[in-house]
Short mmCIF file of C-alpha atoms in Angstrom, two decimals:
data_model
loop_
_atom_site.label_atom_id
_atom_site.label_comp_id
_atom_site.label_asym_id
_atom_site.label_seq_id
_atom_site.Cartn_x
_atom_site.Cartn_y
_atom_site.Cartn_z
CA MET A 1249 113.87 168.08 91.14
CA TYR A 1250 111.19 167.38 88.39
CA TYR A 1251 110.59 164.38 86.79
CA LEU A 1252 108.91 164.86 83.05
CA PHE A 1253 107.19 161.55 81.45
CA ASP A 1254 104.72 160.14 79.60
CA GLY A 1255 102.38 160.04 81.62
CA THR A 1256 102.38 156.16 81.62
CA TYR A 1257 102.85 153.74 84.63
CA LEU A 1258 105.69 151.94 83.22
CA GLY A 1259 107.10 155.58 82.51
CA PHE A 1260 106.41 156.35 86.39
CA LEU A 1261 107.67 153.14 86.90
CA SER A 1262 111.18 154.58 85.35
CA CYS A 1263 111.17 157.28 87.43
CA VAL A 1264 111.35 155.62 90.46
CA PHE A 1265 114.21 152.78 88.81
CA GLU A 1266 115.97 156.86 87.74
CA SER A 1267 116.18 158.41 91.13
CA PHE A 1268 117.88 155.29 92.89
CA GLU A 1269 120.44 155.66 90.27
CA ARG A 1270 120.87 159.11 90.09
CA LYS A 1271 120.53 159.49 93.63
CA GLU A 1272 117.92 162.43 93.52
CA ALA A 1273 115.75 161.34 96.64
CA ILE A 1274 112.96 164.09 96.26
CA ILE A 1275 111.53 164.18 92.87
CA VAL A 1276 107.84 165.64 91.31
CA PRO A 1277 106.90 163.35 88.18
CA ILE A 1278 105.17 165.03 85.87
CA THR A 1279 103.90 164.60 82.06
CA PRO A 1280 103.91 167.82 79.33
CA LYS A 1281 99.89 167.73 79.94
CA ASP A 1282 100.65 169.06 83.56
CA HIS A 1283 99.94 173.72 82.71
CA GLN A 1284 102.70 175.61 83.31
CA ILE A 1285 105.26 172.73 82.09
CA ASP A 1286 107.40 175.83 81.11
CA LEU A 1287 107.62 177.09 83.76
CA PHE A 1288 109.57 173.48 86.24
CA LYS A 1289 113.24 174.91 85.12
CA ASP A 1290 115.04 172.29 87.30
CA ARG A 1291 113.60 169.25 85.40
CA ARG A 1292 115.01 165.84 83.80
CA THR A 1293 113.32 164.27 81.35
CA ILE A 1294 113.51 160.25 81.68
CA ILE A 1295 112.98 157.79 78.67
CA THR A 1296 109.97 155.00 79.58
CA ASP A 1297 112.19 151.81 79.86
CA SER A 1298 110.68 149.05 80.33
CA GLY A 1299 112.85 146.78 81.28
CA LYS A 1300 114.09 149.53 83.92
CA ALA A 1301 110.14 149.71 84.51
CA LEU A 1302 109.34 145.74 85.68
CA ARG A 1303 112.92 145.44 87.35
CA VAL A 1304 111.38 148.07 89.78
CA GLN A 1305 107.80 145.46 89.27
CA LYS A 1306 109.85 142.89 90.11
CA GLY A 1307 111.37 144.69 93.18
CA LEU A 1308 108.25 145.50 94.73
CA GLN A 1309 106.86 142.76 94.61
CA GLU A 1310 108.73 140.39 95.78
CA ARG A 1311 109.12 142.90 98.87
CA ILE A 1312 105.77 143.04 99.28
CA GLY A 1313 103.50 140.57 97.11
CA LYS A 1314 101.50 140.61 93.65
CA ALA A 1315 98.00 142.13 95.49
CA ASP A 1316 99.76 145.39 97.45
CA ALA A 1317 102.13 146.29 94.68
CA MET A 1318 98.77 146.70 92.61
CA ASP A 1319 97.54 149.06 94.53
CA PHE A 1320 100.46 151.19 93.08
CA TYR A 1321 99.00 151.65 89.70
CA ARG A 1322 95.68 152.05 91.47
CA ALA A 1323 96.53 155.09 92.88
CA PHE A 1324 98.25 156.25 89.25
CA LEU A 1325 95.43 155.41 88.13
CA SER A 1326 93.70 158.40 89.94
CA GLU A 1327 95.64 160.98 87.70
CA ASP A 1328 96.52 162.83 91.04
CA ARG A 1329 99.26 164.16 91.48
CA LYS A 1330 99.63 164.64 95.32
CA ALA A 1331 98.79 160.50 94.46
CA TRP A 1332 101.56 159.88 92.60
CA LEU A 1333 104.17 161.85 94.89
CA ALA A 1334 102.93 160.09 97.73
CA SER A 1335 103.85 156.35 95.95
CA PHE A 1336 106.74 158.21 95.01
CA PHE A 1337 107.95 158.68 99.27
CA ILE A 1338 106.26 155.17 100.23
CA LEU A 1339 107.87 153.41 96.97
CA ARG A 1340 111.89 154.74 97.91
CA GLN A 1341 111.15 154.10 101.47
CA ILE A 1342 110.38 150.04 100.69
CA PHE A 1343 113.09 150.08 98.94
CA SER A 1344 114.96 150.62 101.71
CA GLY A 1345 114.06 148.91 103.93
CA ARG A 1346 111.04 149.79 105.52
CA THR A 1347 108.22 147.57 104.29
CA ASP A 1348 106.13 148.46 107.38
CA ILE A 1349 105.54 152.24 105.84
CA ARG A 1350 102.28 150.79 103.96
CA GLN A 1351 101.05 150.87 108.28
CA ASP A 1352 101.86 154.68 109.32
CA PHE A 1353 98.63 156.34 109.02
CA GLY A 1354 100.29 159.08 111.50
CA ASN A 1355 102.67 159.88 108.36
CA ASP A 1356 100.38 162.60 106.13
CA ASP A 1357 101.78 160.80 102.61
CA VAL A 1358 100.74 157.34 103.74
CA LEU A 1359 97.22 158.48 104.85
CA TYR A 1360 96.68 159.64 101.34
CA PHE A 1361 97.33 157.32 100.07
CA SER A 1362 95.16 154.92 101.91
CA GLN A 1363 92.68 158.00 101.39
CA ILE A 1364 92.97 157.59 97.36
CA LEU A 1365 93.13 153.82 96.91
CA LYS A 1366 89.80 153.33 99.12
CA LYS A 1367 88.27 156.39 96.28
CA VAL A 1368 89.70 154.55 93.33
CA SER A 1369 88.55 151.31 94.36
CA ARG A 1370 84.62 153.54 95.19
CA GLU A 1371 85.31 154.34 91.91
CA ARG A 1372 85.37 151.33 90.30
CA HIS A 1373 82.48 149.46 92.11
CA ARG A 1374 80.17 152.54 91.06
CA MET A 1375 80.91 151.94 87.24
CA LYS A 1376 81.05 148.60 86.69
CA ALA A 1377 77.59 148.65 88.78
CA PHE A 1378 76.02 152.23 86.80
CA VAL A 1379 77.17 150.73 83.38
CA ARG A 1380 74.31 151.06 80.90
CA PHE A 1381 75.24 149.98 77.00
CA SER A 1382 73.01 150.50 74.18
CA LYS A 1383 72.35 148.66 71.40
CA SER A 1384 72.94 149.77 67.93
CA SER A 1385 71.84 148.70 64.77
CA ASP A 1386 74.94 147.09 63.62
CA GLY A 1387 75.22 144.81 66.88
CA LEU A 1388 77.59 146.93 69.12
CA PHE A 1389 77.18 147.53 72.82
CA PHE A 1390 78.82 150.59 74.15
CA ALA A 1391 78.27 152.73 76.55
CA LEU A 1392 80.02 156.21 76.75
CA VAL A 1393 80.98 156.93 80.56
CA GLU A 1394 82.99 159.97 82.44
CA PRO A 1395 84.52 158.41 85.45
CA ASP A 1396 86.17 160.33 88.35
CA PHE A 1397 89.28 158.45 87.51
CA ASN A 1398 90.73 156.48 84.99
CA VAL A 1399 89.19 153.04 85.24
CA LEU A 1400 88.64 151.89 82.20
CA PRO A 1401 91.86 149.28 82.75
CA LEU A 1402 90.56 147.98 86.25
CA ILE A 1403 86.72 147.57 84.63
CA SER A 1404 88.19 145.24 81.95
CA ASP A 1405 88.38 141.50 82.92
CA PHE A 1406 84.91 142.86 84.92
CA PHE A 1407 82.64 143.03 81.40
CA ARG A 1408 85.05 140.86 79.32
CA LYS A 1409 83.90 137.81 82.04
CA ARG A 1410 80.32 139.33 82.15
CA TYR A 1411 79.21 140.60 78.89
CA ALA A 1412 81.99 136.85 76.90
CA ASP A 1413 79.91 136.72 73.96
CA MET A 1414 77.99 139.85 73.31
CA PRO A 1415 80.51 142.76 71.66
CA TRP A 1416 81.11 145.87 73.41
CA LEU A 1417 82.33 149.56 73.62
CA ILE A 1418 82.72 151.17 76.97
CA TYR A 1419 84.79 154.92 75.95
CA ASP A 1420 85.54 157.39 78.65
CA VAL A 1421 84.77 160.79 76.96
CA LYS A 1422 86.90 162.33 79.37
CA ARG A 1423 90.58 160.83 78.54
CA ASN A 1424 88.86 160.10 75.41
CA TYR A 1425 89.98 156.24 75.06
CA GLY A 1426 87.46 153.24 75.37
CA LEU A 1427 87.72 149.51 75.34
CA LEU A 1428 86.48 147.63 72.63
CA PHE A 1429 85.96 144.16 72.94
CA ASP A 1430 85.36 141.82 69.70
CA THR A 1431 83.95 138.71 71.40
CA ARG A 1432 87.49 137.18 72.13
CA GLN A 1433 89.79 140.39 73.10
CA VAL A 1434 89.57 142.99 74.43
CA GLY A 1435 90.72 146.26 72.99
CA GLU A 1436 91.92 150.38 73.34
CA VAL A 1437 89.94 152.86 70.98
CA GLN A 1438 90.41 156.17 70.16
CA LEU A 1439 88.10 158.13 68.40
CA SER A 1440 88.86 161.57 66.93
CA PRO A 1441 86.45 164.55 67.90
CA GLU A 1442 83.59 164.09 65.18
CA GLU A 1443 83.44 160.55 66.30
CA VAL A 1444 83.34 161.13 70.11
CA GLN A 1445 80.37 163.44 69.40
CA ASP A 1446 78.31 161.85 67.35
CA ALA A 1447 78.00 159.22 69.96
CA THR A 1448 77.06 162.03 72.52
CA MET A 1449 74.91 162.34 70.20
CA PRO A 1450 73.22 158.60 69.33
CA SER A 1451 69.59 159.57 68.37
CA ILE A 1452 71.31 161.38 65.23
CA ALA A 1453 74.70 158.97 64.34
CA ILE A 1454 73.39 155.71 65.47
CA GLU A 1455 70.36 154.23 64.36
CA MET A 1456 69.84 152.05 67.20
CA ASP A 1457 68.28 148.63 67.74
CA GLU A 1458 63.79 149.19 67.04
CA ARG A 1459 64.43 146.34 70.15
CA ASP A 1460 67.13 148.22 72.26
CA GLU A 1461 64.64 151.35 72.27
CA LEU A 1462 61.44 149.17 73.44
CA PHE A 1463 63.36 147.83 76.15
CA GLN A 1464 64.61 151.04 77.21
CA HIS A 1465 61.26 152.40 77.11
CA LEU A 1466 59.95 149.35 79.33
CA TRP A 1467 62.16 149.28 81.65
CA LYS A 1468 61.67 153.77 81.79
CA GLN A 1469 58.07 152.23 82.22
CA TYR A 1470 58.29 149.74 85.34
CA TYR A 1471 60.68 152.47 86.67
CA THR A 1472 57.97 155.08 87.31
CA SER A 1473 55.37 152.34 88.06
CA THR A 1474 57.14 150.99 90.95
CA ASN A 1475 58.66 154.84 92.51
CA ILE A 1476 56.25 154.84 95.14
CA GLU A 1477 56.26 159.03 96.56
CA ALA A 1478 55.52 158.21 100.15
CA ARG A 1479 58.51 155.56 100.11
CA LYS A 1480 61.14 158.10 98.05
CA ASN A 1481 63.68 158.76 100.28
CA ILE A 1482 66.23 161.32 98.83
CA LYS A 1483 69.11 161.88 100.76
CA LEU A 1484 69.37 157.45 100.69
CA HIS A 1485 69.06 157.63 97.25
CA LEU A 1486 71.33 160.13 96.22
CA GLN A 1487 74.10 158.40 98.21
CA HIS A 1488 73.47 155.00 96.80
CA VAL A 1489 73.67 156.76 93.20
CA PRO A 1490 75.09 160.14 93.12
CA ARG A 1491 73.66 162.22 90.62
CA ARG A 1492 77.30 162.32 88.89
CA TYR A 1493 75.64 159.06 87.49
CA TRP A 1494 72.65 159.05 86.96
CA LYS A 1495 73.08 159.95 82.54
CA TYR A 1496 74.26 156.86 82.60
CA LEU A 1497 71.59 155.21 84.35
CA VAL A 1498 68.17 154.34 81.66
CA GLU A 1499 65.67 155.72 84.18
CA LYS A 1500 66.88 158.37 84.81
CA LYS A 1501 67.45 160.00 81.31
#
């Protein structure tokens, strides 16, 4: 049975609740964004119910603790459909009394769940390390990113605490939404296609702060002057800073 939901985590947890209530143990969660959705004839539309979802979340926390319960949210943010299936299997096992299932790495679902958590965690750490802000003339610090996974919710607190005294916007171009901090609170924003296009060409659309341009120029000069040719280790460098992150770094532009 295919469960069609709205693509949110509360929607996913609503699917878990419905599967128990309807006694449907084998389900495949899908969203309207999935390709060829009309081919899934045997499907049920699940309406997101925050009450039911929170009951699942509370029950999960009572069984395995709040910290471990967060792992299912992190796995969900991978947007990996195989990870969603693995999560669903593990959740059913936990609610059926097998709270130790997460240590059974001989099980393919458990192993995949563990692997995807490591990948999401790695991407979260890299975003925290490689995000570079530019300052516009109106005082807003902005950064455009394209993470492999939907990790913006996982880095929000880090940037809010680290840059508590400045307004900033981190925008995920791939998923077309961003986090905007106004020095008081973080909110989710969505730009129009035209605004995203403008933001990707700051030299045309955004009047840069002159001091920011100077700092970027000085940083590039510093990076070049300290980059000793004889001591280059490209393989090691790529292990720590993969090429796909270079577009975020001033010194690589």
